[in-house]
């Protein structure tokens, strides 16, 4: 009960007015309020998250809980007096300006959830998850900031999900590291490769120079004694004809034939080695004209009726005229040579252009060859026919192949014994861009 | 310097080639006065009056047949010296070689040689080559400083 007394003048008499009010309800209400406030304060302070209550307009901090003081290592007065600067890192994305922006968004756009890098009094960095919510408390606008520390204290346990994420991250990192390592290796290998290429090129150049010196001395040194053999046997013949009988002259003839053959061989070998070494001098070559020019030369040594030449129209080609002449000389020469004993003495030369590639063919009806031995045709000193008079040195087709290859083309042969042979060679119509 | 009757200086280290060359020259009555030297040093001494030839009167041949590959000092060096000398520069020099080598050919032309002959292995061809060379450079060609009639 709440009892109040009042002294009154009542009809000239002092009167005492005593009022007795039942305030049970009021007291109960107040106690309830106090209890509620106490409960709120306990909850507020025992929360594991730091809570700030801001004035929505000014952003000023009105109240903080115990966790805030613990987390940031400050006292309550300090917290209430502090401005944003105190809790932000001041770096890009976490400055006072951005903090103000988050508050504005919470006020105008609704609750905001974001991560924030803030700073404790001790200076260490706190990674926090911040939940901002605009609330109306009576007639007051407030912003509640619930801040959860998500930086991981040492020795803290990780959840299964976190471990999973961690594992995944570790895998990604491992892959990235591995890739980096591989990349390093690739770089290392390619420089190693480059070094080896340089080394091999140098070796190759040395070998080439050696070969060049060798062919030079073969050409020079072998020819000198050969010239002497030929010359001196001829001198013997000339100066001592009287004392030489027919058999002696025959023997001298064999000697001279042999030197001529060896001379041809040496020349062909030198040509072969030269073809590999010289620079191609390319120009537009009229192949038809070249065949017409070469063919009489090829037939000049033929004693019997010459082969008939059937020449179709041939495409011109971008190549080394001198070398291509050698190709025709050898291919036409072979065709004529191997047709000597055949019934049909005819050499057909045809050509066509397909997709920028010129293909030329030389076909005869002569002795042909066994396709099983076809691969031997282009080897140096390979012969598929017994050596006889005027037989070549065995270098001709090797020379043809080398010249065609130097032009970036290829040679093919078709044939059957006594059914003739056909040689094709292909060249790019235009110079290949390299 | 006297212009004695030396018609050809042949610088050739292979005595067999030298013999064949001399035979060809005589057979075709191209030259009677031929001097044969065996290497590049001898050739330079002879042409520039040095060493064993210091005391002798210097001789200016009408034609020099020079083998490319010579002992001691090679044919290209001898050619270089001849073409660098104001007095000898106008003497025709024919390079003789056993094989056609592009580098040598180019270098010889660069140095101002007058002909480049690959000595044939075949005897008849060899005779013919020497005959033509001698005929051309000694009989047909007019070199400066020569006062030949007919």
mmCIF file of N, CA and C in Angstrom, chain A residues 125-223:
data_model
loop_
_atom_site.group_PDB
_atom_site.id
_atom_site.type_symbol
_atom_site.label_atom_id
_atom_site.label_comp_id
_atom_site.label_asym_id
_atom_site.label_seq_id
_atom_site.Cartn_x
_atom_site.Cartn_y
_atom_site.Cartn_z
ATOM 1 N N UNK A 125 44.597 -7.468 -35.657
ATOM 2 C CA UNK A 125 43.493 -7.349 -36.603
ATOM 3 C C UNK A 125 42.401 -8.336 -36.251
ATOM 4 N N UNK A 126 41.173 -7.876 -36.313
ATOM 5 C CA UNK A 126 40.039 -8.762 -36.066
ATOM 6 C C UNK A 126 39.226 -8.863 -37.342
ATOM 7 N N UNK A 127 39.013 -10.099 -37.789
ATOM 8 C CA UNK A 127 38.097 -10.309 -38.904
ATOM 9 C C UNK A 127 36.718 -10.503 -38.300
ATOM 10 N N UNK A 128 35.794 -9.643 -38.662
ATOM 11 C CA UNK A 128 34.477 -9.719 -38.033
ATOM 12 C C UNK A 128 33.385 -9.842 -39.072
ATOM 13 N N UNK A 129 32.336 -10.587 -38.655
ATOM 14 C CA UNK A 129 31.135 -10.607 -39.491
ATOM 15 C C UNK A 129 30.171 -9.641 -38.813
ATOM 16 N N UNK A 130 29.680 -8.653 -39.547
ATOM 17 C CA UNK A 130 28.873 -7.602 -38.940
ATOM 18 C C UNK A 130 27.440 -7.678 -39.458
ATOM 19 N N UNK A 131 26.516 -7.661 -38.528
ATOM 20 C CA UNK A 131 25.108 -7.657 -38.900
ATOM 21 C C UNK A 131 24.524 -6.323 -38.449
ATOM 22 N N UNK A 132 24.135 -5.505 -39.396
ATOM 23 C CA UNK A 132 23.583 -4.188 -39.052
ATOM 24 C C UNK A 132 22.068 -4.212 -39.244
ATOM 25 N N UNK A 133 21.386 -3.696 -38.248
ATOM 26 C CA UNK A 133 19.914 -3.702 -38.356
ATOM 27 C C UNK A 133 19.377 -2.376 -37.812
ATOM 28 N N UNK A 134 18.500 -1.781 -38.566
ATOM 29 C CA UNK A 134 17.861 -0.516 -38.162
ATOM 30 C C UNK A 134 16.631 -0.848 -37.329
ATOM 31 N N UNK A 135 16.564 -0.289 -36.135
ATOM 32 C CA UNK A 135 15.372 -0.565 -35.286
ATOM 33 C C UNK A 135 14.797 0.738 -34.754
ATOM 34 N N UNK A 136 13.498 0.694 -34.494
ATOM 35 C CA UNK A 136 12.787 1.847 -33.915
ATOM 36 C C UNK A 136 12.515 1.489 -32.468
ATOM 37 N N UNK A 137 13.156 2.169 -31.537
ATOM 38 C CA UNK A 137 12.921 1.905 -30.108
ATOM 39 C C UNK A 137 12.116 3.073 -29.550
ATOM 40 N N UNK A 138 10.813 2.868 -29.394
ATOM 41 C CA UNK A 138 9.942 3.962 -28.982
ATOM 42 C C UNK A 138 9.944 5.008 -30.084
ATOM 43 N N UNK A 139 10.312 6.204 -29.719
ATOM 44 C CA UNK A 139 10.391 7.217 -30.776
ATOM 45 C C UNK A 139 11.831 7.437 -31.225
ATOM 46 N N UNK A 140 12.742 6.521 -30.811
ATOM 47 C CA UNK A 140 14.173 6.676 -31.139
ATOM 48 C C UNK A 140 14.580 5.709 -32.266
ATOM 49 N N UNK A 141 15.381 6.231 -33.165
ATOM 50 C CA UNK A 141 15.930 5.378 -34.231
ATOM 51 C C UNK A 141 17.310 4.895 -33.824
ATOM 52 N N UNK A 142 17.458 3.619 -33.877
ATOM 53 C CA UNK A 142 18.741 3.035 -33.473
ATOM 54 C C UNK A 142 19.255 2.077 -34.544
ATOM 55 N N UNK A 143 20.544 1.877 -34.512
ATOM 56 C CA UNK A 143 21.093 0.810 -35.352
ATOM 57 C C UNK A 143 21.815 -0.158 -34.450
ATOM 58 N N UNK A 144 21.409 -1.402 -34.594
ATOM 59 C CA UNK A 144 22.053 -2.458 -33.814
ATOM 60 C C UNK A 144 23.164 -3.075 -34.674
ATOM 61 N N UNK A 145 24.351 -3.123 -34.105
ATOM 62 C CA UNK A 145 25.443 -3.774 -34.820
ATOM 63 C C UNK A 145 25.872 -4.992 -34.032
ATOM 64 N N UNK A 146 25.666 -6.161 -34.620
ATOM 65 C CA UNK A 146 26.109 -7.392 -33.978
ATOM 66 C C UNK A 146 27.381 -7.839 -34.696
ATOM 67 N N UNK A 147 28.456 -7.873 -33.905
ATOM 68 C CA UNK A 147 29.758 -8.134 -34.514
ATOM 69 C C UNK A 147 30.282 -9.470 -34.023
ATOM 70 N N UNK A 148 30.532 -10.382 -34.985
ATOM 71 C CA UNK A 148 31.021 -11.713 -34.592
ATOM 72 C C UNK A 148 32.477 -11.843 -35.050
ATOM 73 N N UNK A 149 33.292 -12.209 -34.106
ATOM 74 C CA UNK A 149 34.714 -12.400 -34.434
ATOM 75 C C UNK A 149 34.874 -13.682 -35.237
ATOM 76 N N UNK A 150 35.314 -13.550 -36.476
ATOM 77 C CA UNK A 150 35.511 -14.772 -37.282
ATOM 78 C C UNK A 150 36.982 -15.052 -37.528
ATOM 79 N N UNK A 151 37.854 -14.241 -36.917
ATOM 80 C CA UNK A 151 39.276 -14.609 -36.976
ATOM 81 C C UNK A 151 39.435 -15.788 -36.038
ATOM 82 N N UNK A 152 40.334 -16.689 -36.479
ATOM 83 C CA UNK A 152 40.387 -17.960 -35.783
ATOM 84 C C UNK A 152 41.445 -17.926 -34.690
ATOM 85 N N UNK A 153 41.008 -18.048 -33.402
ATOM 86 C CA UNK A 153 42.020 -18.076 -32.341
ATOM 87 C C UNK A 153 42.871 -19.333 -32.466
ATOM 88 N N UNK A 154 44.106 -19.274 -31.985
ATOM 89 C CA UNK A 154 45.009 -20.415 -32.107
ATOM 90 C C UNK A 154 44.424 -21.615 -31.416
ATOM 91 N N UNK A 155 44.612 -22.762 -32.008
ATOM 92 C CA UNK A 155 44.198 -24.012 -31.407
ATOM 93 C C UNK A 155 42.702 -24.249 -31.485
ATOM 94 N N UNK A 156 41.975 -23.346 -32.143
ATOM 95 C CA UNK A 156 40.531 -23.516 -32.219
ATOM 96 C C UNK A 156 40.202 -24.701 -33.098
ATOM 97 N N UNK A 157 39.132 -25.335 -32.773
ATOM 98 C CA UNK A 157 38.686 -26.486 -33.552
ATOM 99 C C UNK A 157 37.963 -25.991 -34.799
ATOM 100 N N UNK A 158 38.103 -26.754 -35.883
ATOM 101 C CA UNK A 158 37.392 -26.389 -37.102
ATOM 102 C C UNK A 158 36.212 -27.316 -37.288
ATOM 103 N N UNK A 159 35.168 -26.778 -37.868
ATOM 104 C CA UNK A 159 34.004 -27.617 -38.124
ATOM 105 C C UNK A 159 34.280 -28.505 -39.322
ATOM 106 N N UNK A 160 33.446 -29.512 -39.491
ATOM 107 C CA UNK A 160 33.621 -30.446 -40.611
ATOM 108 C C UNK A 160 33.579 -29.693 -41.934
ATOM 109 N N UNK A 161 32.656 -28.748 -42.016
ATOM 110 C CA UNK A 161 32.497 -27.972 -43.247
ATOM 111 C C UNK A 161 33.742 -27.139 -43.530
ATOM 112 N N UNK A 162 34.246 -26.557 -42.399
ATOM 113 C CA UNK A 162 35.442 -25.729 -42.542
ATOM 114 C C UNK A 162 36.633 -26.581 -42.984
ATOM 115 N N UNK A 163 36.700 -27.791 -42.402
ATOM 116 C CA UNK A 163 37.795 -28.685 -42.783
ATOM 117 C C UNK A 163 37.695 -29.039 -44.266
ATOM 118 N N UNK A 164 36.444 -29.259 -44.675
ATOM 119 C CA UNK A 164 36.191 -29.606 -46.071
ATOM 120 C C UNK A 164 36.666 -28.485 -47.008
ATOM 121 N N UNK A 165 36.245 -27.257 -46.603
ATOM 122 C CA UNK A 165 36.635 -26.091 -47.401
ATOM 123 C C UNK A 165 38.159 -25.954 -47.393
ATOM 124 N N UNK A 166 38.730 -26.156 -46.202
ATOM 125 C CA UNK A 166 40.173 -26.046 -46.060
ATOM 126 C C UNK A 166 40.891 -27.030 -46.955
ATOM 127 N N UNK A 167 40.350 -28.265 -46.958
ATOM 128 C CA UNK A 167 40.948 -29.329 -47.753
ATOM 129 C C UNK A 167 40.910 -28.972 -49.236
ATOM 130 N N UNK A 168 39.726 -28.470 -49.625
ATOM 131 C CA UNK A 168 39.532 -28.100 -51.017
ATOM 132 C C UNK A 168 40.521 -27.009 -51.421
ATOM 133 N N UNK A 169 40.633 -26.041 -50.483
ATOM 134 C CA UNK A 169 41.535 -24.920 -50.717
ATOM 135 C C UNK A 169 42.969 -25.416 -50.830
ATOM 136 N N UNK A 170 43.298 -26.368 -49.937
ATOM 137 C CA UNK A 170 44.650 -26.919 -49.938
ATOM 138 C C UNK A 170 44.934 -27.626 -51.258
ATOM 139 N N UNK A 171 43.886 -28.360 -51.729
ATOM 140 C CA UNK A 171 44.038 -29.062 -53.006
ATOM 141 C C UNK A 171 44.290 -28.079 -54.126
ATOM 142 N N UNK A 172 43.464 -27.013 -54.132
ATOM 143 C CA UNK A 172 43.609 -25.993 -55.171
ATOM 144 C C UNK A 172 45.004 -25.387 -55.129
ATOM 145 N N UNK A 173 45.446 -25.107 -53.896
ATOM 146 C CA UNK A 173 46.774 -24.517 -53.718
ATOM 147 C C UNK A 173 47.856 -25.467 -54.217
ATOM 148 N N UNK A 174 47.652 -26.760 -53.848
ATOM 149 C CA UNK A 174 48.635 -27.760 -54.261
ATOM 150 C C UNK A 174 48.713 -27.822 -55.782
ATOM 151 N N UNK A 175 47.515 -27.798 -56.423
ATOM 152 C CA UNK A 175 47.470 -27.840 -57.881
ATOM 153 C C UNK A 175 48.183 -26.625 -58.466
ATOM 154 N N UNK A 176 47.860 -25.460 -57.845
ATOM 155 C CA UNK A 176 48.472 -24.223 -58.334
ATOM 156 C C UNK A 176 49.990 -24.281 -58.202
ATOM 157 N N UNK A 177 50.425 -24.778 -57.039
ATOM 158 C CA UNK A 177 51.868 -24.883 -56.807
ATOM 159 C C UNK A 177 52.512 -25.836 -57.793
ATOM 160 N N UNK A 178 51.799 -26.970 -57.998
ATOM 161 C CA UNK A 178 52.305 -27.973 -58.919
ATOM 162 C C UNK A 178 52.435 -27.392 -60.324
ATOM 163 N N UNK A 179 51.369 -26.655 -60.686
ATOM 164 C CA UNK A 179 51.389 -26.040 -62.016
ATOM 165 C C UNK A 179 52.540 -25.068 -62.143
ATOM 166 N N UNK A 180 52.740 -24.321 -61.065
ATOM 167 C CA UNK A 180 53.836 -23.363 -61.064
ATOM 168 C C UNK A 180 55.171 -24.083 -61.235
ATOM 169 N N UNK A 181 55.259 -25.201 -60.513
ATOM 170 C CA UNK A 181 56.460 -26.013 -60.568
ATOM 171 C C UNK A 181 56.683 -26.539 -61.981
ATOM 172 N N UNK A 182 55.555 -27.049 -62.571
ATOM 173 C CA UNK A 182 55.624 -27.576 -63.932
ATOM 174 C C UNK A 182 56.058 -26.502 -64.906
ATOM 175 N N UNK A 183 55.483 -25.319 -64.689
ATOM 176 C CA UNK A 183 55.807 -24.198 -65.572
ATOM 177 C C UNK A 183 57.298 -23.898 -65.487
ATOM 178 N N UNK A 184 57.786 -23.917 -64.235
ATOM 179 C CA UNK A 184 59.218 -23.724 -64.016
ATOM 180 C C UNK A 184 60.016 -24.747 -64.794
ATOM 181 N N UNK A 185 59.510 -26.010 -64.698
ATOM 182 C CA UNK A 185 60.214 -27.101 -65.356
ATOM 183 C C UNK A 185 60.211 -26.911 -66.860
ATOM 184 N N UNK A 186 59.028 -26.494 -67.380
ATOM 185 C CA UNK A 186 58.915 -26.266 -68.824
ATOM 186 C C UNK A 186 59.921 -25.213 -69.257
ATOM 187 N N UNK A 187 59.958 -24.124 -68.481
ATOM 188 C CA UNK A 187 60.898 -23.045 -68.802
ATOM 189 C C UNK A 187 62.328 -23.581 -68.792
ATOM 190 N N UNK A 188 62.590 -24.392 -67.736
ATOM 191 C CA UNK A 188 63.927 -24.959 -67.597
ATOM 192 C C UNK A 188 64.243 -25.876 -68.779
ATOM 193 N N UNK A 189 63.268 -26.747 -69.096
ATOM 194 C CA UNK A 189 63.473 -27.690 -70.190
ATOM 195 C C UNK A 189 63.672 -26.987 -71.507
ATOM 196 N N UNK A 190 62.863 -25.940 -71.735
ATOM 197 C CA UNK A 190 62.976 -25.282 -73.039
ATOM 198 C C UNK A 190 64.325 -24.582 -73.161
ATOM 199 N N UNK A 191 64.830 -24.064 -72.030
ATOM 200 C CA UNK A 191 66.142 -23.427 -72.141
ATOM 201 C C UNK A 191 67.217 -24.500 -72.329
ATOM 202 N N UNK A 192 66.969 -25.660 -71.698
ATOM 203 C CA UNK A 192 67.890 -26.781 -71.882
ATOM 204 C C UNK A 192 67.866 -27.239 -73.339
ATOM 205 N N UNK A 193 66.620 -27.285 -73.861
ATOM 206 C CA UNK A 193 66.436 -27.701 -75.253
ATOM 207 C C UNK A 193 67.144 -26.734 -76.190
ATOM 208 N N UNK A 194 66.964 -25.461 -75.885
ATOM 209 C CA UNK A 194 67.586 -24.433 -76.715
ATOM 210 C C UNK A 194 69.108 -24.597 -76.709
ATOM 211 N N UNK A 195 69.613 -24.854 -75.493
ATOM 212 C CA UNK A 195 71.055 -25.012 -75.347
ATOM 213 C C UNK A 195 71.524 -26.202 -76.198
ATOM 214 N N UNK A 196 70.710 -27.294 -76.137
ATOM 215 C CA UNK A 196 71.085 -28.488 -76.891
ATOM 216 C C UNK A 196 71.027 -28.238 -78.387
ATOM 217 N N UNK A 197 69.984 -27.482 -78.797
ATOM 218 C CA UNK A 197 69.864 -27.180 -80.229
ATOM 219 C C UNK A 197 71.098 -26.428 -80.693
ATOM 220 N N UNK A 198 71.495 -25.440 -79.902
ATOM 221 C CA UNK A 198 72.687 -24.661 -80.251
ATOM 222 C C UNK A 198 73.904 -25.581 -80.333
ATOM 223 N N UNK A 199 73.999 -26.463 -79.318
ATOM 224 C CA UNK A 199 75.137 -27.389 -79.265
ATOM 225 C C UNK A 199 75.161 -28.285 -80.496
ATOM 226 N N UNK A 200 73.968 -28.882 -80.783
ATOM 227 C CA UNK A 200 73.882 -29.799 -81.925
ATOM 228 C C UNK A 200 74.141 -29.074 -83.237
ATOM 229 N N UNK A 201 73.601 -27.846 -83.320
ATOM 230 C CA UNK A 201 73.794 -27.078 -84.544
ATOM 231 C C UNK A 201 75.282 -26.838 -84.761
ATOM 232 N N UNK A 202 75.962 -26.513 -83.673
ATOM 233 C CA UNK A 202 77.397 -26.281 -83.770
ATOM 234 C C UNK A 202 78.105 -27.556 -84.227
ATOM 235 N N UNK A 203 77.688 -28.684 -83.612
ATOM 236 C CA UNK A 203 78.286 -29.961 -83.992
ATOM 237 C C UNK A 203 78.021 -30.254 -85.467
ATOM 238 N N UNK A 204 76.762 -29.987 -85.848
ATOM 239 C CA UNK A 204 76.361 -30.256 -87.222
ATOM 240 C C UNK A 204 77.157 -29.397 -88.197
ATOM 241 N N UNK A 205 77.308 -28.128 -87.804
ATOM 242 C CA UNK A 205 78.082 -27.226 -88.655
ATOM 243 C C UNK A 205 79.510 -27.722 -88.786
ATOM 244 N N UNK A 206 80.065 -28.172 -87.649
ATOM 245 C CA UNK A 206 81.431 -28.684 -87.663
ATOM 246 C C UNK A 206 81.509 -29.898 -88.580
ATOM 247 N N UNK A 207 80.499 -30.796 -88.430
ATOM 248 C CA UNK A 207 80.481 -32.002 -89.261
ATOM 249 C C UNK A 207 80.340 -31.640 -90.732
ATOM 250 N N UNK A 208 79.502 -30.640 -90.999
ATOM 251 C CA UNK A 208 79.305 -30.178 -92.375
ATOM 252 C C UNK A 208 80.589 -29.633 -92.966
ATOM 253 N N UNK A 209 81.278 -28.825 -92.137
ATOM 254 C CA UNK A 209 82.531 -28.252 -92.619
ATOM 255 C C UNK A 209 83.555 -29.345 -92.888
ATOM 256 N N UNK A 210 83.537 -30.348 -92.001
ATOM 257 C CA UNK A 210 84.449 -31.473 -92.173
ATOM 258 C C UNK A 210 84.146 -32.187 -93.484
ATOM 259 N N UNK A 211 82.829 -32.405 -93.683
ATOM 260 C CA UNK A 211 82.389 -33.095 -94.886
ATOM 261 C C UNK A 211 82.779 -32.295 -96.127
ATOM 262 N N UNK A 212 82.626 -30.994 -96.003
ATOM 263 C CA UNK A 212 82.955 -30.124 -97.120
ATOM 264 C C UNK A 212 84.444 -30.240 -97.436
ATOM 265 N N UNK A 213 85.259 -30.199 -96.366
ATOM 266 C CA UNK A 213 86.704 -30.325 -96.545
ATOM 267 C C UNK A 213 87.027 -31.680 -97.153
ATOM 268 N N UNK A 214 86.268 -32.695 -96.701
ATOM 269 C CA UNK A 214 86.513 -34.047 -97.197
ATOM 270 C C UNK A 214 86.196 -34.149 -98.686
ATOM 271 N N UNK A 215 85.005 -33.661 -99.063
ATOM 272 C CA UNK A 215 84.635 -33.769 -100.478
ATOM 273 C C UNK A 215 85.588 -32.955 -101.347
ATOM 274 N N UNK A 216 86.027 -31.831 -100.776
ATOM 275 C CA UNK A 216 86.970 -30.998 -101.520
ATOM 276 C C UNK A 216 88.249 -31.787 -101.796
ATOM 277 N N UNK A 217 88.754 -32.437 -100.745
ATOM 278 C CA UNK A 217 90.008 -33.160 -100.955
ATOM 279 C C UNK A 217 89.795 -34.414 -101.791
ATOM 280 N N UNK A 218 88.574 -35.009 -101.670
ATOM 281 C CA UNK A 218 88.285 -36.141 -102.552
ATOM 282 C C UNK A 218 88.363 -35.674 -103.993
ATOM 283 N N UNK A 219 87.702 -34.555 -104.230
ATOM 284 C CA UNK A 219 87.674 -34.009 -105.583
ATOM 285 C C UNK A 219 89.074 -33.691 -106.082
ATOM 286 N N UNK A 220 89.809 -33.047 -105.235
ATOM 287 C CA UNK A 220 91.127 -32.589 -105.639
ATOM 288 C C UNK A 220 92.153 -33.709 -105.643
ATOM 289 N N UNK A 221 92.232 -34.384 -104.530
ATOM 290 C CA UNK A 221 93.330 -35.333 -104.357
ATOM 291 C C UNK A 221 93.161 -36.609 -105.162
ATOM 292 N N UNK A 222 91.906 -37.055 -105.347
ATOM 293 C CA UNK A 222 91.732 -38.279 -106.125
ATOM 294 C C UNK A 222 91.876 -38.027 -107.614
ATOM 295 N N UNK A 223 91.525 -36.813 -108.004
ATOM 296 C CA UNK A 223 91.552 -36.548 -109.437
ATOM 297 C C UNK A 223 92.982 -36.398 -109.954
#
